[in-house]
XYZ file of C-alpha atoms in Angstrom:
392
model
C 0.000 0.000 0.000
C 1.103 3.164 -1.262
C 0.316 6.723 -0.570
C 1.168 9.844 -2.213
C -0.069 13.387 -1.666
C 1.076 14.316 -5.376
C -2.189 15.191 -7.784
C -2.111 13.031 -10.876
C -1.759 14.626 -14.082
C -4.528 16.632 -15.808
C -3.306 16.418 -19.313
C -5.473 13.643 -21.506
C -6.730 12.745 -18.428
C -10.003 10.679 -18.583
C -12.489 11.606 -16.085
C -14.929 9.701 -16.764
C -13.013 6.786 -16.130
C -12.606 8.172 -12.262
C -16.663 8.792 -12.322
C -17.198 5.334 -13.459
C -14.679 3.616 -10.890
C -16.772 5.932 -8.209
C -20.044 5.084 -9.143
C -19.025 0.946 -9.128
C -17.912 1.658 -5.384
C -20.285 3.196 -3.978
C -22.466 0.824 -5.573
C -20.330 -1.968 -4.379
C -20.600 -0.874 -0.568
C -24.329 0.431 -1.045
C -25.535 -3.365 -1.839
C -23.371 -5.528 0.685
C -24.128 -2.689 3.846
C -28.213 -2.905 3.972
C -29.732 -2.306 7.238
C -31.551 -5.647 6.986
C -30.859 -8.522 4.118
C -33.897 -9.905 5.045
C -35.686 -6.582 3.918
C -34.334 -5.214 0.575
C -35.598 -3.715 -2.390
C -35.518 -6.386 -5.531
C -32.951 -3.975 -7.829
C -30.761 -4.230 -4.780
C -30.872 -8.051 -4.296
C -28.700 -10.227 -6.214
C -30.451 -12.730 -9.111
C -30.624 -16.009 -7.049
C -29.344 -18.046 -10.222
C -29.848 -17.133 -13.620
C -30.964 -13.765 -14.208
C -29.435 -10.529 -14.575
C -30.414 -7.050 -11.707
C -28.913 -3.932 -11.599
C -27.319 -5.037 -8.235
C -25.075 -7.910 -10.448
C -23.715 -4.985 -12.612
C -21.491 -3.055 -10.285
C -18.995 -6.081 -9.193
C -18.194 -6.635 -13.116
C -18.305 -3.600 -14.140
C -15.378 -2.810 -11.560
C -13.411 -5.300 -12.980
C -13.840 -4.462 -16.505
C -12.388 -0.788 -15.473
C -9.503 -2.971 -13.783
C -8.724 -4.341 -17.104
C -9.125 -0.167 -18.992
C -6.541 0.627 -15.724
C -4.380 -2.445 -16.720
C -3.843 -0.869 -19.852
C -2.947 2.289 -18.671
C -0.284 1.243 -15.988
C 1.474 -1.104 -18.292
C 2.077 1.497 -21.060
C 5.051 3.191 -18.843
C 7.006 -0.834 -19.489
C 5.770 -0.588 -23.067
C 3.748 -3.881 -22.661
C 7.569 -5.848 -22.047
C 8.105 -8.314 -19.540
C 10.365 -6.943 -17.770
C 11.717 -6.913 -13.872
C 9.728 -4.201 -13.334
C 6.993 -4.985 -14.737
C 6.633 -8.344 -13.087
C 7.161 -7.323 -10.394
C 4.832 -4.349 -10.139
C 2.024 -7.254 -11.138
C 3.759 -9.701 -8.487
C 3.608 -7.071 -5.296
C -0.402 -5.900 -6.897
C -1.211 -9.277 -6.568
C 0.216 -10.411 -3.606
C -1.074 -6.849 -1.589
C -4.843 -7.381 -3.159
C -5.028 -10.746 -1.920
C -3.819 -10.423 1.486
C -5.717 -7.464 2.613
C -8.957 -9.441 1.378
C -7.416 -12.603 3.636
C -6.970 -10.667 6.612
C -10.284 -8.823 5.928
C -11.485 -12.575 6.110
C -10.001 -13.157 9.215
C -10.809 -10.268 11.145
C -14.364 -11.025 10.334
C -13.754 -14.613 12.155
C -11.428 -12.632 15.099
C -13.597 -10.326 16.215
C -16.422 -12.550 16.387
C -14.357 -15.145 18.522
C -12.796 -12.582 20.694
C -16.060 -11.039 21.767
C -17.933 -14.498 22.824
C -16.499 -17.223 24.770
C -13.498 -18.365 22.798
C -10.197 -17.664 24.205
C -7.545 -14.873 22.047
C -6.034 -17.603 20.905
C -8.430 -19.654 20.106
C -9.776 -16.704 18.366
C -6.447 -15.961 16.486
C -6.184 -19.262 14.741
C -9.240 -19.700 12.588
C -7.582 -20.469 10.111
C -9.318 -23.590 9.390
C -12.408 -21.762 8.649
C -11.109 -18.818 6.977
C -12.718 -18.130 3.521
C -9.879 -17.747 1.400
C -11.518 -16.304 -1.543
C -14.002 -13.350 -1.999
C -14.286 -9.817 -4.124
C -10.440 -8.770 -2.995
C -9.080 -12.553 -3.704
C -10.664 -12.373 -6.600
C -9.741 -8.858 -8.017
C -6.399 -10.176 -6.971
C -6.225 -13.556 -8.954
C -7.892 -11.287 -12.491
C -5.054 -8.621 -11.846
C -2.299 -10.892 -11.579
C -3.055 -13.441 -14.499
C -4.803 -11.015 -16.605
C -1.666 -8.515 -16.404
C 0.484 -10.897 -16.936
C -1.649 -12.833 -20.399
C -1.802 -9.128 -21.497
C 2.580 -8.630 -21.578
C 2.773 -12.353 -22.488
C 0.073 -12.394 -25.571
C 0.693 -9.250 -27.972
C -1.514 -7.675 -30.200
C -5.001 -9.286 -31.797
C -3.808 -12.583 -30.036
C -5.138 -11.252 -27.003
C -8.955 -10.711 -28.651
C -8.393 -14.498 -29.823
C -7.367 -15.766 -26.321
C -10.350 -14.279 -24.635
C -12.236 -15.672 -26.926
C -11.182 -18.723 -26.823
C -10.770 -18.768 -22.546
C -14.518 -17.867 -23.000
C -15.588 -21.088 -25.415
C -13.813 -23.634 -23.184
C -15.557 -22.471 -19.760
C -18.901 -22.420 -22.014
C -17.935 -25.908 -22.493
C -17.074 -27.034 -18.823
C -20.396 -25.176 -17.774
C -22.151 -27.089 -20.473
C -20.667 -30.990 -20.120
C -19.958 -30.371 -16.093
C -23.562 -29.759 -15.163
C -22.041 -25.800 -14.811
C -25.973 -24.244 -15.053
C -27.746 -27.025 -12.241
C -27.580 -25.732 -8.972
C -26.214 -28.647 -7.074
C -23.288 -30.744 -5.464
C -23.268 -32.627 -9.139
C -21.934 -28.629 -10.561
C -18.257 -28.924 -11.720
C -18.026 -25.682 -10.163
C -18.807 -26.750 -6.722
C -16.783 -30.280 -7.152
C -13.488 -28.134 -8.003
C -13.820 -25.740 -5.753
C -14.687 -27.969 -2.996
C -11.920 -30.304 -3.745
C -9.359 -27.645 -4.286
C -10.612 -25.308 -1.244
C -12.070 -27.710 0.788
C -15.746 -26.668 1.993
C -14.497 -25.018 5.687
C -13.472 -22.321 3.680
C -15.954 -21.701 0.982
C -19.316 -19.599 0.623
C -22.594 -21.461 1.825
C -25.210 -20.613 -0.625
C -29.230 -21.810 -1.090
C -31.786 -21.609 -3.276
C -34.906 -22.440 -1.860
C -34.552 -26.306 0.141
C -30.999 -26.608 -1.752
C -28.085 -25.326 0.497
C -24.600 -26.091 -0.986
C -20.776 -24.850 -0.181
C -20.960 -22.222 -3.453
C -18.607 -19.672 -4.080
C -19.502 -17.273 -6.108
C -15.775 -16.286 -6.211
C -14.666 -19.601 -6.596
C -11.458 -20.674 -8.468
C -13.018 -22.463 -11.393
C -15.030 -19.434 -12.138
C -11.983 -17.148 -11.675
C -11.364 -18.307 -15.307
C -14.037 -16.288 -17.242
C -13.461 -13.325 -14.445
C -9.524 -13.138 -16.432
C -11.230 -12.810 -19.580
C -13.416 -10.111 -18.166
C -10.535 -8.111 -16.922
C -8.987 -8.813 -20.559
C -11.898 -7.228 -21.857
C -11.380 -4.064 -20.413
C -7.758 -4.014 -21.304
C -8.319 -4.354 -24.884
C -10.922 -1.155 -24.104
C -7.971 0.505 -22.584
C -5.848 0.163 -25.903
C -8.730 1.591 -28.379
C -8.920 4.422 -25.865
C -5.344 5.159 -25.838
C -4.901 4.855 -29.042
C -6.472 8.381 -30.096
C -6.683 11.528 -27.937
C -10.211 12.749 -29.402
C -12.609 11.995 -26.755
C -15.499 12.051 -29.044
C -13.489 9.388 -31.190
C -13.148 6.902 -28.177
C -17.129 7.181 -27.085
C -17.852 6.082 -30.329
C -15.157 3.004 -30.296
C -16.417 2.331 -26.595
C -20.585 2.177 -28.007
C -19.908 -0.055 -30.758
C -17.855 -2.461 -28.702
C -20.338 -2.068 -25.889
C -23.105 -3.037 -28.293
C -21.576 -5.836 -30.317
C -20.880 -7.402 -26.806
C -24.001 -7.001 -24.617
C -25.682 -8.230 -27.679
C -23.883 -10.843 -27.742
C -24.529 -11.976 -24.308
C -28.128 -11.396 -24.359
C -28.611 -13.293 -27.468
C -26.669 -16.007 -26.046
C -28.443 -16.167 -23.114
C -31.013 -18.540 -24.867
C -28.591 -21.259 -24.686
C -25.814 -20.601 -22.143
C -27.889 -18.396 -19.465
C -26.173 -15.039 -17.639
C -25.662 -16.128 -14.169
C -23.443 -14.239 -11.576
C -22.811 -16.835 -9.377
C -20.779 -19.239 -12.013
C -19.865 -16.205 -13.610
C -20.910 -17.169 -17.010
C -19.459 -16.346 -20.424
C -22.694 -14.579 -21.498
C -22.320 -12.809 -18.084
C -19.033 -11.699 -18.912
C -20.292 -10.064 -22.770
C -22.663 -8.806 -21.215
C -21.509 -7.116 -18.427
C -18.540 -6.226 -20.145
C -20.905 -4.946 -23.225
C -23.064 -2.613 -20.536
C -19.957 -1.450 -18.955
C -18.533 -0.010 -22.256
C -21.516 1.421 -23.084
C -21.993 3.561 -19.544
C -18.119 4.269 -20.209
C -18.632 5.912 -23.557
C -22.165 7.837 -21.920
C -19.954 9.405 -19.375
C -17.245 10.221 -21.709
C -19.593 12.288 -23.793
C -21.982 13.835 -20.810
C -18.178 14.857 -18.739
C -15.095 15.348 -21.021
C -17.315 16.205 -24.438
C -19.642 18.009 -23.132
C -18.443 19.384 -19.839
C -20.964 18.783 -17.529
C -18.540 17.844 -14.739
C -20.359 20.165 -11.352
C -21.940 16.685 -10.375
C -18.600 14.579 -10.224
C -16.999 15.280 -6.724
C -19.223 12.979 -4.888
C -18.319 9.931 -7.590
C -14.857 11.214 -7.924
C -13.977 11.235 -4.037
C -14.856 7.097 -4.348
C -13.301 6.730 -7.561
C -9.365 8.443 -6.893
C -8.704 5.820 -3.853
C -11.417 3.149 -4.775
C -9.264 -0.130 -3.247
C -8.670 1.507 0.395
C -12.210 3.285 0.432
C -13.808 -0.180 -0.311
C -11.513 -1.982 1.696
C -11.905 0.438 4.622
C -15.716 0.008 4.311
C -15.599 -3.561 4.840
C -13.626 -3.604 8.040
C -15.833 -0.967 9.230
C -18.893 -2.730 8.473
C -17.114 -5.941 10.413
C -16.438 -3.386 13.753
C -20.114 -2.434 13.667
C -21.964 -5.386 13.117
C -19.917 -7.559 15.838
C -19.034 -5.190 18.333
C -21.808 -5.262 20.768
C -22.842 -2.166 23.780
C -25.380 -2.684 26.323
C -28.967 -2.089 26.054
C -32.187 -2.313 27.891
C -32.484 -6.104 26.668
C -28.811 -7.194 27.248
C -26.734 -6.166 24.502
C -26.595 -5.486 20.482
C -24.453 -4.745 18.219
C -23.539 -0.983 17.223
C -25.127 -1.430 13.589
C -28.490 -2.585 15.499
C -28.097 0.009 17.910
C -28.052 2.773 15.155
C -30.411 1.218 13.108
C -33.346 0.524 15.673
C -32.901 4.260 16.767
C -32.158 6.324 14.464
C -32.826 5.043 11.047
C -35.746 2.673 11.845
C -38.035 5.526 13.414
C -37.476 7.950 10.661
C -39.237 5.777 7.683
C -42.081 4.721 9.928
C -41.755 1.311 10.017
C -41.377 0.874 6.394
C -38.365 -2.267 6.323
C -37.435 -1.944 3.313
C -36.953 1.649 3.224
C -35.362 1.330 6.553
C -32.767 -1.235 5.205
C -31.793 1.001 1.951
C -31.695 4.470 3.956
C -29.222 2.846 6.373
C -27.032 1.375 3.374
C -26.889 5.298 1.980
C -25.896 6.262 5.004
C -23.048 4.194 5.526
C -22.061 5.266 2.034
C -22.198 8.780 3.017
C -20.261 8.144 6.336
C -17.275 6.353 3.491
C -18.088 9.147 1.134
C -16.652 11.259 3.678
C -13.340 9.528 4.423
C -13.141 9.798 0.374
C -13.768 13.511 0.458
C -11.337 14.375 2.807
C -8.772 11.999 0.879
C -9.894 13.567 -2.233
C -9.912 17.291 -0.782
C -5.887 16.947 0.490
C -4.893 15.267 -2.626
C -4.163 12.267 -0.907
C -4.046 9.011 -3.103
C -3.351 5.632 -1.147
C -2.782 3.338 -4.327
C -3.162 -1.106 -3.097
């Protein structure tokens, strides 16, 4: 972890790209931080299985400006393997992944340390840890996809993808990849490979398995995602005309989402298995929003409504990252109250947020997930305000 008070350079500077990385972050935090998951407003739930919700667009659509920022820090080792270069990818990797361990393990800490378990039985959880999740996983697409890109030059790189995305369609399709059930490839790799102590535990309706949906077979389309968006990065670099790279940005956003959706008759988009027409899709809709905010902010100026998105999107690892351990402190710590004790999430919510929508639940549950974005928004701002970058 990195940080640097210097402010990054204004020339050719994208933006939108910044608004976009915001927006996906504050989205992020906005749909894991409800007051209640039992109470939630459908566009904020995610699609049990197949099925696509607005709520399933802001994980992918993070990556896919990964793969744009990809682009843009490997330009400065012109696209060489190099010392450097590997191992710029090899510390990114290695940084990602252990902050989204530990964030892992505090979750299991905290909750041991504050029952009955002793600090050291509370210390060495390791046997149930979950070892992968969003960070894990933005760590693993990083890493390999980074790497693919300085290994694979040129058009290659579209074929690869293409290619990485035909032979998951095939493991999905002969491995029972779209069946929700211990018989999934998905769930007999990840459980043999993982082992289920440290895995998800999904359901759907009377069916509870150990499901990841950031498990390590489906890490394999997740590359190609974050390939995607680096072969976006390189038609946006390649010309300085803003209007030029909307354009490039809507046709590839169309051709793909298209894709995907017309796809989706055969091989259906699912989140969970992260499924190629998932990936075109999301991908496809990512572009598209890219290109809409290039034109409404660098072509046509209207930039008086970024600061909020921009405060999220200039340190968008830490801000998320210091979201989830915050949400962790909150939700196990517990203080006394007239009926024993709760925790300070509970505490906040039956008090304060609960009264002021009148016992409306679902309400209740979204206005305390905006307010713990605003409470973030804040650490952002301030970062923002004193130039303060802390790159991970």
């Amino acid at each position: 972890m990195e940080k640097t008070s210097a402010k990054p350079p204004k020339s050719n500077r994208l933006l939108a790209l910044d608004i976009m990385r915001g927006i996906t972050i504050a989205g992020m935090i906005l749909v894991n931080n409800p007051g209640e998951w039992s109470n939630i407003y459908a566009p904020l739930r995610h699609a049990q299985w197949n099925g696509l919700t607005p709520t399933d667009l802001v994980f992918p659509f993070f990556m896919f400006i990964m793969g744009i920022s990809t682009y843009f820090s490997l330009r400065k080792y012109e696209f060489k393997i190099s010392s450097a270069s590997i191992l710029k990818i090899l510390r990114r990797t290695v940084v990602i992944f252990a902050i989204g361990l530990f964030l892992a393990w505090f979750g299991l800490f905290l909750g041991g340390i504050l029952s009955d378990k002793t600090f050291l039985e509370a210390v060495a959880n390791f046997d149930r840890i979950r070892i992968l999740g969003v960070m894990p996983r933005l760590a693993l697409c990083y890493g390999f996809g980074a790497s693919l890109a300085l290994l694979i030059p040129g058009k290659r790189l579209w074929w690869f993808t293409g290619s990485l995305l035909v032979l998951y369609s095939l493991i999905l399709i002969f491995g029972n990849g779209y069946e929700f059930s211990d018989a999934n490839v998905i769930a007999i790799v990840d459980n043999k490979v993982l082992g289920p102590n440290h895995m998800y535990t999904d359901h759907i309706g009377d069916v509870r398995l150990k499901f990841d949906p950031e498990g390590l077979l489906s890490t394999l389309p997740s590359i190609a995602h974050v390939l995607i968006g680096f072969i976006c990065g390189g038609l946006i670099c390649s010309t300085k005309d803003n209007e030029l790279r909307m354009n490039r940005l809507f046709i590839v956003g169309t051709i793909l989402a298209f894709s995907g959706l017309l796809l989706d008759y055969g091989l259906p988009i699912n989140k969970k298995i992260w499924s190629p027409t998932f990936v075109l899709t999301t991908c496809g809709l990512g572009s598209l929003l890219l290109g809409l905010l290039i034109w409404i902010i660098d072509v046509k100026g209207y930039k008086k409504w970024c600061t909020f998105f921009e405060s999220f999107g200039r340190n968008p690892l830490f801000i998320y990252c210091f979201s989830t351990f915050l949400a962790i402190i909150i939700g196990r710590v517990r203080v006394p109250v007239a009926e024993g004790t709760s925790s300070l999430k509970n505490v906040f919510y039956d008090n304060v947020i609960q009264p002021l929508c009148f016992g409306n639940a679902c309400l209740s549950s979204l206005l305390f997930a905006i307010s713990f974005v605003l409470f973030n928004w804040l650490i952002g701002y301030y970062l923002y305000k004193k130039n303060i970058i802390i790159t991970i």
